[in-house]
Amino acid sequence: MKRRDFLTTSALVATSLTVKGCHRTEKKNKNSSINASTVNKVTLKLATSWPAHFPIMGTGVDNFAKRCFELSGGSLEIKIYPKNILVPALQVFDATSAAQIDAFHSGVYYWKGKNPAFSIFGGMPLGLTSEEMITWMKFGGGYELWRELYDKFNLYPLIGGTTGPQMGGWFKTPINTLDDLKGLKMRIPGLGGEVMKKLGVNPVLLPAGEIYTSLERGTIDATEWVGPALDSMMGFSKAADYYYTGWHEPGSILEITFNKARWEKLSDVHKAIITSASEEMTGNMLQEFRYKNAKALKELPKNVQIKTFPNDMMDEAKVALSEVLREESKKSEDFKRVLKSYESFYRLNKMYDDISTRNFLNIRS
Ligand code: CA
């Protein structure tokens, strides 16, 4: 028996054993007949918004494809196309919607031009952490809303990783009061950028490849990116000394999204494998970010000063965020509906989080 045949057979035996406990699934599978002779090999094309094997995000999706192959005994092959190979980085949503490719891996907040509500799924300034965000998605109604809104684009989304809390960014001059922000040019996208605009910042969008040079030459005064691990790779510490703690992206999630018609044509087994592999990827990415950020933070060069934004700025940011959310809700019924669900979970979770995690961390410190 060839190795691949062996893997196929054992994976299928394991699968049929697993589903036997579920009457409904078992009945259905009599028709879709899970046995080696009828499982066809499926190949899917997945494009990403990252360069090939980009640390953590890119390697995360590489591993996802590898796991789908392993778990399916080789019957499910997902071919990864890094940015600009099949489609430009920020056209993966449209290309998947139009069935030019089968799936993509990217960040949800990139698509707020399609529907303002998508920025909430990407992450909210001063909002839910990664763990809270995933809890809202899975148990608090987030996934249902996300899938309903993506359905209009013929898309089926899954969470495809999360960054954990991001840092507030690199500044060439210290921010001691709210006034120090006025007129600064900062690379900061999404709802965080909208809030900064109300605080007097001029938010700009730059492709990843242009951020370092712009900061170094002073074309911009500040930039946010992700956290110590990826920020160190970008070399920001050579262009700015002040590294601020985060507030604007406490739990941004990434997505693995499929063309809906293509997704529906997949077998129940392949759907289950993809779903499991995406959950595994999400957990792994969060843990990898935590470990590598912790390590990179200790290794930052001596010139870097870690700072926290002043209280008057954060007070004003809270006011500005309320305004931004009110304005977006007025413009978009979908934004209003998603925000309602998000805030309902936020309130439910807050009291518990305060007496559990927050209280414990205070005691531990
Ligand atoms: Ca960021």
Short mmCIF file of C-alpha atoms and ligand atoms in Angstrom, two decimals:
data_model
loop_
_atom_site.label_atom_id
_atom_site.label_comp_id
_atom_site.label_asym_id
_atom_site.label_seq_id
_atom_site.Cartn_x
_atom_site.Cartn_y
_atom_site.Cartn_z
CA MET A 1 0.00 0.00 0.00
CA LYS A 2 1.37 3.38 -0.93
CA ARG A 3 1.78 5.91 1.88
CA ARG A 4 -0.88 8.21 0.47
CA ASP A 5 -3.39 5.34 0.17
CA PHE A 6 -2.68 4.37 3.74
CA LEU A 7 -3.22 7.94 4.95
CA THR A 8 -6.44 8.24 2.94
CA THR A 9 -7.84 5.02 4.33
CA SER A 10 -6.91 5.68 7.94
CA ALA A 11 -8.20 9.27 7.85
CA LEU A 12 -11.50 8.04 6.43
CA VAL A 13 -11.84 5.27 8.99
CA ALA A 14 -11.21 7.83 11.72
CA THR A 15 -13.79 10.17 10.18
CA SER A 16 -16.53 7.58 9.93
CA LEU A 17 -15.89 6.49 13.52
CA THR A 18 -16.14 10.08 14.67
CA VAL A 19 -19.46 10.78 12.96
CA LYS A 20 -21.14 7.55 14.10
CA GLY A 21 -22.16 9.13 17.37
CA CYS A 22 -24.29 11.69 15.51
CA HIS A 23 -27.49 10.19 14.11
CA ARG A 24 -28.25 13.01 11.71
CA THR A 25 -24.74 13.10 10.22
CA GLU A 26 -24.62 9.33 10.01
CA LYS A 27 -27.86 9.18 8.06
CA LYS A 28 -26.72 11.89 5.67
CA ASN A 29 -23.40 10.19 5.12
CA LYS A 30 -25.09 7.04 3.80
CA ASN A 31 -25.73 9.11 0.71
CA SER A 32 -22.47 11.04 0.57
CA SER A 33 -20.84 7.63 1.35
CA ILE A 34 -17.54 8.18 3.07
CA ASN A 35 -15.31 5.55 1.63
CA ALA A 36 -12.03 5.65 -0.16
CA SER A 37 -13.43 4.78 -3.56
CA THR A 38 -15.78 7.77 -3.81
CA VAL A 39 -13.77 10.62 -2.23
CA ASN A 40 -12.46 12.69 -5.09
CA LYS A 41 -9.32 14.66 -4.82
CA VAL A 42 -10.12 18.35 -4.52
CA THR A 43 -7.66 21.17 -5.25
CA LEU A 44 -8.49 24.72 -4.16
CA LYS A 45 -6.71 27.95 -5.04
CA LEU A 46 -6.26 30.29 -2.08
CA ALA A 47 -4.71 33.75 -2.52
CA THR A 48 -3.35 35.80 0.39
CA SER A 49 -2.64 39.47 1.07
CA TRP A 50 0.88 38.65 2.36
CA PRO A 51 4.26 37.97 0.72
CA ALA A 52 5.21 34.28 0.46
CA HIS A 53 5.84 32.65 3.88
CA PHE A 54 5.47 36.02 5.64
CA PRO A 55 6.22 35.33 9.34
CA ILE A 56 3.26 34.24 11.48
CA MET A 57 0.44 35.28 9.09
CA GLY A 58 1.91 33.72 5.92
CA THR A 59 3.45 30.71 7.63
CA GLY A 60 0.13 30.30 9.49
CA VAL A 61 -1.80 29.87 6.25
CA ASP A 62 0.96 27.59 4.86
CA ASN A 63 0.44 25.32 7.89
CA PHE A 64 -3.33 25.50 7.47
CA ALA A 65 -3.00 24.09 3.93
CA LYS A 66 -0.58 21.43 5.16
CA ARG A 67 -3.01 20.37 7.90
CA CYS A 68 -5.94 20.16 5.45
CA PHE A 69 -3.81 17.84 3.30
CA GLU A 70 -2.76 15.68 6.27
CA LEU A 71 -6.19 15.46 7.89
CA SER A 72 -7.85 14.55 4.58
CA GLY A 73 -5.29 11.87 3.84
CA GLY A 74 -4.20 13.83 0.80
CA SER A 75 -7.68 14.26 -0.72
CA LEU A 76 -7.83 18.02 -0.06
CA GLU A 77 -5.06 20.14 -1.50
CA ILE A 78 -5.10 23.89 -0.90
CA LYS A 79 -2.63 25.74 -3.09
CA ILE A 80 -1.44 28.99 -1.55
CA TYR A 81 -0.78 31.96 -3.82
CA PRO A 82 1.03 34.83 -2.02
CA LYS A 83 0.03 38.41 -2.81
CA ASN A 84 0.25 39.59 -6.41
CA ILE A 85 0.87 36.11 -7.84
CA LEU A 86 -2.69 35.42 -8.97
CA VAL A 87 -4.36 38.61 -7.76
CA PRO A 88 -3.16 41.85 -6.12
CA ALA A 89 -3.10 41.79 -2.29
CA LEU A 90 -6.28 43.82 -1.82
CA GLN A 91 -8.30 42.30 -4.65
CA VAL A 92 -8.57 38.84 -3.09
CA PHE A 93 -12.08 39.58 -1.79
CA ASP A 94 -13.42 40.51 -5.25
CA ALA A 95 -11.59 37.66 -6.99
CA THR A 96 -13.08 35.09 -4.59
CA SER A 97 -16.52 36.67 -4.79
CA ALA A 98 -16.36 36.39 -8.59
CA ALA A 99 -15.10 32.76 -8.36
CA GLN A 100 -11.81 33.57 -10.12
CA ILE A 101 -10.14 31.88 -7.14
CA ASP A 102 -11.67 29.60 -4.49
CA ALA A 103 -10.59 31.29 -1.27
CA PHE A 104 -8.46 33.99 0.36
CA HIS A 105 -6.58 34.77 3.57
CA SER A 106 -6.59 38.43 4.58
CA GLY A 107 -7.78 40.99 7.17
CA VAL A 108 -11.49 41.81 7.48
CA TYR A 109 -11.01 45.57 8.00
CA TYR A 110 -9.62 45.93 4.46
CA TRP A 111 -13.18 45.56 3.12
CA LYS A 112 -14.95 48.34 5.01
CA GLY A 113 -15.54 50.07 1.66
CA LYS A 114 -17.78 47.11 0.71
CA ASN A 115 -19.77 47.38 3.91
CA PRO A 116 -18.84 49.61 6.90
CA ALA A 117 -19.93 46.80 9.26
CA PHE A 118 -16.93 44.70 8.18
CA SER A 119 -14.63 47.00 10.16
CA ILE A 120 -16.26 45.72 13.40
CA PHE A 121 -15.40 42.11 12.51
CA GLY A 122 -11.81 43.19 11.89
CA GLY A 123 -11.44 44.68 15.37
CA MET A 124 -12.53 47.70 17.37
CA PRO A 125 -10.45 50.40 19.10
CA LEU A 126 -10.79 50.01 22.89
CA GLY A 127 -12.95 46.95 22.18
CA LEU A 128 -12.75 43.17 22.57
CA THR A 129 -9.45 41.31 22.92
CA SER A 130 -8.71 38.38 20.59
CA GLU A 131 -10.11 35.81 23.01
CA GLU A 132 -13.23 37.89 23.66
CA MET A 133 -13.67 38.56 19.95
CA ILE A 134 -13.57 34.85 19.07
CA THR A 135 -16.04 34.17 21.90
CA TRP A 136 -18.45 36.76 20.49
CA MET A 137 -18.07 35.31 17.00
CA LYS A 138 -18.65 31.70 18.07
CA PHE A 139 -21.12 32.03 20.93
CA GLY A 140 -22.47 35.60 20.89
CA GLY A 141 -23.95 35.79 17.38
CA GLY A 142 -20.99 37.36 15.52
CA TYR A 143 -20.47 34.50 13.07
CA GLU A 144 -24.17 34.46 12.06
CA LEU A 145 -24.09 38.18 11.23
CA TRP A 146 -20.74 37.93 9.42
CA ARG A 147 -21.96 35.02 7.25
CA GLU A 148 -25.24 36.76 6.52
CA LEU A 149 -23.44 39.89 5.28
CA TYR A 150 -20.77 37.96 3.33
CA ASP A 151 -23.50 35.85 1.71
CA LYS A 152 -24.43 38.93 -0.36
CA PHE A 153 -20.96 38.69 -1.91
CA ASN A 154 -21.23 34.92 -2.48
CA LEU A 155 -18.64 34.36 0.29
CA TYR A 156 -18.39 32.03 3.28
CA PRO A 157 -15.97 33.30 5.99
CA LEU A 158 -14.04 31.52 8.76
CA ILE A 159 -11.76 33.12 11.33
CA GLY A 160 -8.21 32.59 10.04
CA GLY A 161 -6.05 33.74 12.94
CA THR A 162 -5.78 36.72 15.24
CA THR A 163 -2.94 39.01 16.27
CA GLY A 164 -3.61 39.49 19.99
CA PRO A 165 -3.34 43.08 21.29
CA GLN A 166 -1.42 45.31 18.87
CA MET A 167 0.94 48.09 19.93
CA GLY A 168 -0.05 51.76 19.60
CA GLY A 169 2.78 52.57 17.23
CA TRP A 170 6.13 54.27 16.70
CA PHE A 171 6.52 58.04 17.11
CA LYS A 172 9.51 60.25 16.28
CA THR A 173 8.58 62.67 19.10
CA PRO A 174 7.01 61.88 22.50
CA ILE A 175 3.27 62.39 23.04
CA ASN A 176 2.96 64.01 26.46
CA THR A 177 -0.43 65.65 26.02
CA LEU A 178 -3.31 65.49 23.54
CA ASP A 179 -1.95 68.68 21.90
CA ASP A 180 1.22 66.84 20.82
CA LEU A 181 -0.87 64.81 18.37
CA LYS A 182 -2.19 67.81 16.43
CA GLY A 183 -1.09 67.85 12.84
CA LEU A 184 0.95 64.60 13.04
CA LYS A 185 0.94 62.43 9.97
CA MET A 186 0.46 58.80 11.00
CA ARG A 187 0.01 55.56 9.10
CA ILE A 188 -3.01 54.04 10.85
CA PRO A 189 -5.92 52.27 9.10
CA GLY A 190 -9.47 51.34 10.09
CA LEU A 191 -11.61 52.70 12.92
CA GLY A 192 -8.43 53.58 14.85
CA GLY A 193 -7.54 55.97 12.01
CA GLU A 194 -11.02 57.55 12.17
CA VAL A 195 -10.63 58.16 15.90
CA MET A 196 -7.11 59.61 15.45
CA LYS A 197 -8.49 61.98 12.81
CA LYS A 198 -10.89 63.42 15.40
CA LEU A 199 -7.91 63.92 17.73
CA GLY A 200 -6.17 66.11 15.16
CA VAL A 201 -3.98 63.46 13.48
CA ASN A 202 -3.73 63.22 9.72
CA PRO A 203 -4.13 59.45 9.16
CA VAL A 204 -2.56 58.07 5.99
CA LEU A 205 -2.65 54.68 4.31
CA LEU A 206 0.61 53.29 2.98
CA PRO A 207 1.51 49.90 1.53
CA ALA A 208 3.69 47.86 3.90
CA GLY A 209 6.74 48.27 1.67
CA GLU A 210 6.68 52.08 1.92
CA ILE A 211 6.17 52.54 5.67
CA TYR A 212 9.78 52.32 6.86
CA THR A 213 11.19 54.73 4.27
CA SER A 214 8.37 57.23 4.89
CA LEU A 215 9.05 57.16 8.64
CA GLU A 216 12.81 57.35 8.20
CA ARG A 217 12.58 60.33 5.82
CA GLY A 218 9.95 62.09 7.94
CA THR A 219 7.22 61.94 5.28
CA ILE A 220 5.17 60.51 8.14
CA ASP A 221 5.72 61.25 11.87
CA ALA A 222 4.38 57.98 13.23
CA THR A 223 3.14 54.54 12.27
CA GLU A 224 1.39 51.60 13.81
CA TRP A 225 1.93 48.09 12.48
CA VAL A 226 1.36 45.01 14.67
CA GLY A 227 3.57 44.25 17.68
CA PRO A 228 7.23 43.84 18.69
CA ALA A 229 7.87 40.69 16.62
CA LEU A 230 6.75 42.00 13.24
CA ASP A 231 7.60 45.65 14.00
CA SER A 232 11.24 44.69 14.70
CA MET A 233 11.44 43.01 11.31
CA MET A 234 10.31 46.26 9.71
CA GLY A 235 13.18 48.09 11.41
CA PHE A 236 11.02 50.89 12.88
CA SER A 237 13.34 51.25 15.89
CA LYS A 238 15.96 52.72 13.54
CA ALA A 239 13.60 55.53 12.53
CA ALA A 240 11.69 56.32 15.76
CA ASP A 241 12.52 56.11 19.49
CA TYR A 242 9.07 56.15 21.12
CA TYR A 243 7.05 52.95 21.07
CA TYR A 244 3.53 53.31 22.49
CA THR A 245 1.33 50.67 24.12
CA GLY A 246 -1.83 49.72 22.29
CA TRP A 247 -5.48 50.72 22.34
CA HIS A 248 -6.74 50.75 18.74
CA GLU A 249 -6.46 47.05 17.73
CA PRO A 250 -6.85 44.89 20.85
CA GLY A 251 -8.09 41.81 18.99
CA SER A 252 -8.02 42.08 15.20
CA ILE A 253 -8.99 38.87 13.46
CA LEU A 254 -7.93 37.57 10.07
CA GLU A 255 -10.13 35.52 7.78
CA ILE A 256 -10.04 32.44 5.59
CA THR A 257 -12.94 33.04 3.27
CA PHE A 258 -14.33 30.77 0.55
CA ASN A 259 -16.42 31.35 -2.51
CA LYS A 260 -19.84 30.27 -1.18
CA ALA A 261 -20.85 28.16 -4.17
CA ARG A 262 -17.45 26.41 -4.09
CA TRP A 263 -17.75 25.86 -0.33
CA GLU A 264 -21.19 24.29 -0.73
CA LYS A 265 -19.88 21.86 -3.31
CA LEU A 266 -17.29 20.50 -0.87
CA SER A 267 -18.04 17.22 0.92
CA ASP A 268 -19.07 17.33 4.58
CA VAL A 269 -15.72 15.75 5.44
CA HIS A 270 -13.72 18.43 3.64
CA LYS A 271 -15.84 21.18 5.20
CA ALA A 272 -15.20 19.70 8.65
CA ILE A 273 -11.47 19.41 7.98
CA ILE A 274 -11.21 23.03 6.80
CA THR A 275 -13.21 24.25 9.79
CA SER A 276 -11.01 22.31 12.24
CA ALA A 277 -7.79 23.38 10.54
CA SER A 278 -8.90 27.05 10.64
CA GLU A 279 -9.58 26.78 14.39
CA GLU A 280 -6.20 25.17 14.93
CA MET A 281 -4.59 27.94 12.91
CA THR A 282 -6.35 30.64 14.94
CA GLY A 283 -5.13 29.17 18.25
CA ASN A 284 -1.62 28.65 16.95
CA MET A 285 -1.35 32.17 15.55
CA LEU A 286 -2.45 33.79 18.81
CA GLN A 287 0.07 31.71 20.77
CA GLU A 288 2.86 32.31 18.27
CA PHE A 289 2.24 36.07 18.34
CA ARG A 290 2.30 36.05 22.15
CA TYR A 291 5.56 34.10 22.35
CA LYS A 292 7.40 36.00 19.62
CA ASN A 293 6.16 39.41 20.80
CA ALA A 294 7.31 38.65 24.36
CA LYS A 295 10.73 37.65 23.07
CA ALA A 296 11.10 40.56 20.61
CA LEU A 297 10.10 43.10 23.28
CA LYS A 298 13.09 42.05 25.42
CA GLU A 299 15.40 42.36 22.44
CA LEU A 300 14.44 45.90 21.33
CA PRO A 301 17.48 48.19 20.93
CA LYS A 302 18.46 50.57 23.77
CA ASN A 303 17.21 53.74 22.02
CA VAL A 304 13.60 52.55 22.21
CA GLN A 305 11.44 53.95 25.02
CA ILE A 306 8.19 52.12 25.75
CA LYS A 307 5.51 54.66 26.63
CA THR A 308 1.80 54.83 27.37
CA PHE A 309 -0.38 57.50 25.79
CA PRO A 310 -1.38 60.34 28.19
CA ASN A 311 -4.72 60.17 30.01
CA ASP A 312 -6.15 63.28 28.34
CA MET A 313 -5.60 61.70 24.94
CA MET A 314 -7.27 58.41 25.93
CA ASP A 315 -10.23 60.25 27.48
CA GLU A 316 -10.68 62.16 24.24
CA ALA A 317 -10.21 58.97 22.19
CA LYS A 318 -13.17 57.40 24.03
CA VAL A 319 -15.36 60.41 23.20
CA ALA A 320 -14.17 60.38 19.57
CA LEU A 321 -14.83 56.63 19.25
CA SER A 322 -18.44 57.08 20.44
CA GLU A 323 -18.86 59.79 17.79
CA VAL A 324 -17.38 57.60 15.04
CA LEU A 325 -19.64 54.68 16.00
CA ARG A 326 -22.70 56.95 16.10
CA GLU A 327 -21.88 58.41 12.68
CA GLU A 328 -21.25 54.99 11.11
CA SER A 329 -24.49 53.62 12.62
CA LYS A 330 -26.42 56.52 11.05
CA LYS A 331 -24.90 55.81 7.65
CA SER A 332 -25.31 52.01 7.71
CA GLU A 333 -28.10 49.81 9.09
CA ASP A 334 -25.75 46.80 8.95
CA PHE A 335 -23.12 48.63 11.03
CA LYS A 336 -25.81 49.47 13.58
CA ARG A 337 -27.02 45.85 13.78
CA VAL A 338 -23.52 44.35 14.10
CA LEU A 339 -22.54 46.98 16.68
CA LYS A 340 -25.64 46.14 18.75
CA SER A 341 -24.66 42.46 18.89
CA TYR A 342 -21.00 43.34 19.62
CA GLU A 343 -21.92 45.76 22.43
CA SER A 344 -24.38 43.31 23.91
CA PHE A 345 -21.58 40.73 24.25
CA TYR A 346 -19.19 43.42 25.51
CA ARG A 347 -21.59 44.26 28.37
CA LEU A 348 -22.26 40.60 29.16
CA ASN A 349 -18.53 39.82 29.29
CA LYS A 350 -17.25 42.93 31.06
CA MET A 351 -18.39 42.18 34.61
CA TYR A 352 -17.05 38.64 34.41
CA ASP A 353 -13.77 39.75 32.84
CA ASP A 354 -13.30 42.42 35.53
CA ILE A 355 -13.68 39.97 38.40
CA SER A 356 -11.70 37.19 36.69
CA THR A 357 -8.87 38.17 34.29
CA ARG A 358 -8.40 41.83 35.30
CA ASN A 359 -8.60 41.07 39.00
CA PHE A 360 -6.22 38.15 38.71
CA LEU A 361 -3.64 40.11 36.65
CA ASN A 362 -3.72 42.90 39.25
CA ILE A 363 -3.14 40.40 42.04
CA ARG A 364 -0.40 38.61 40.12
CA SER A 365 1.49 41.79 39.34
CA CA B 1 -2.20 47.22 12.90
#
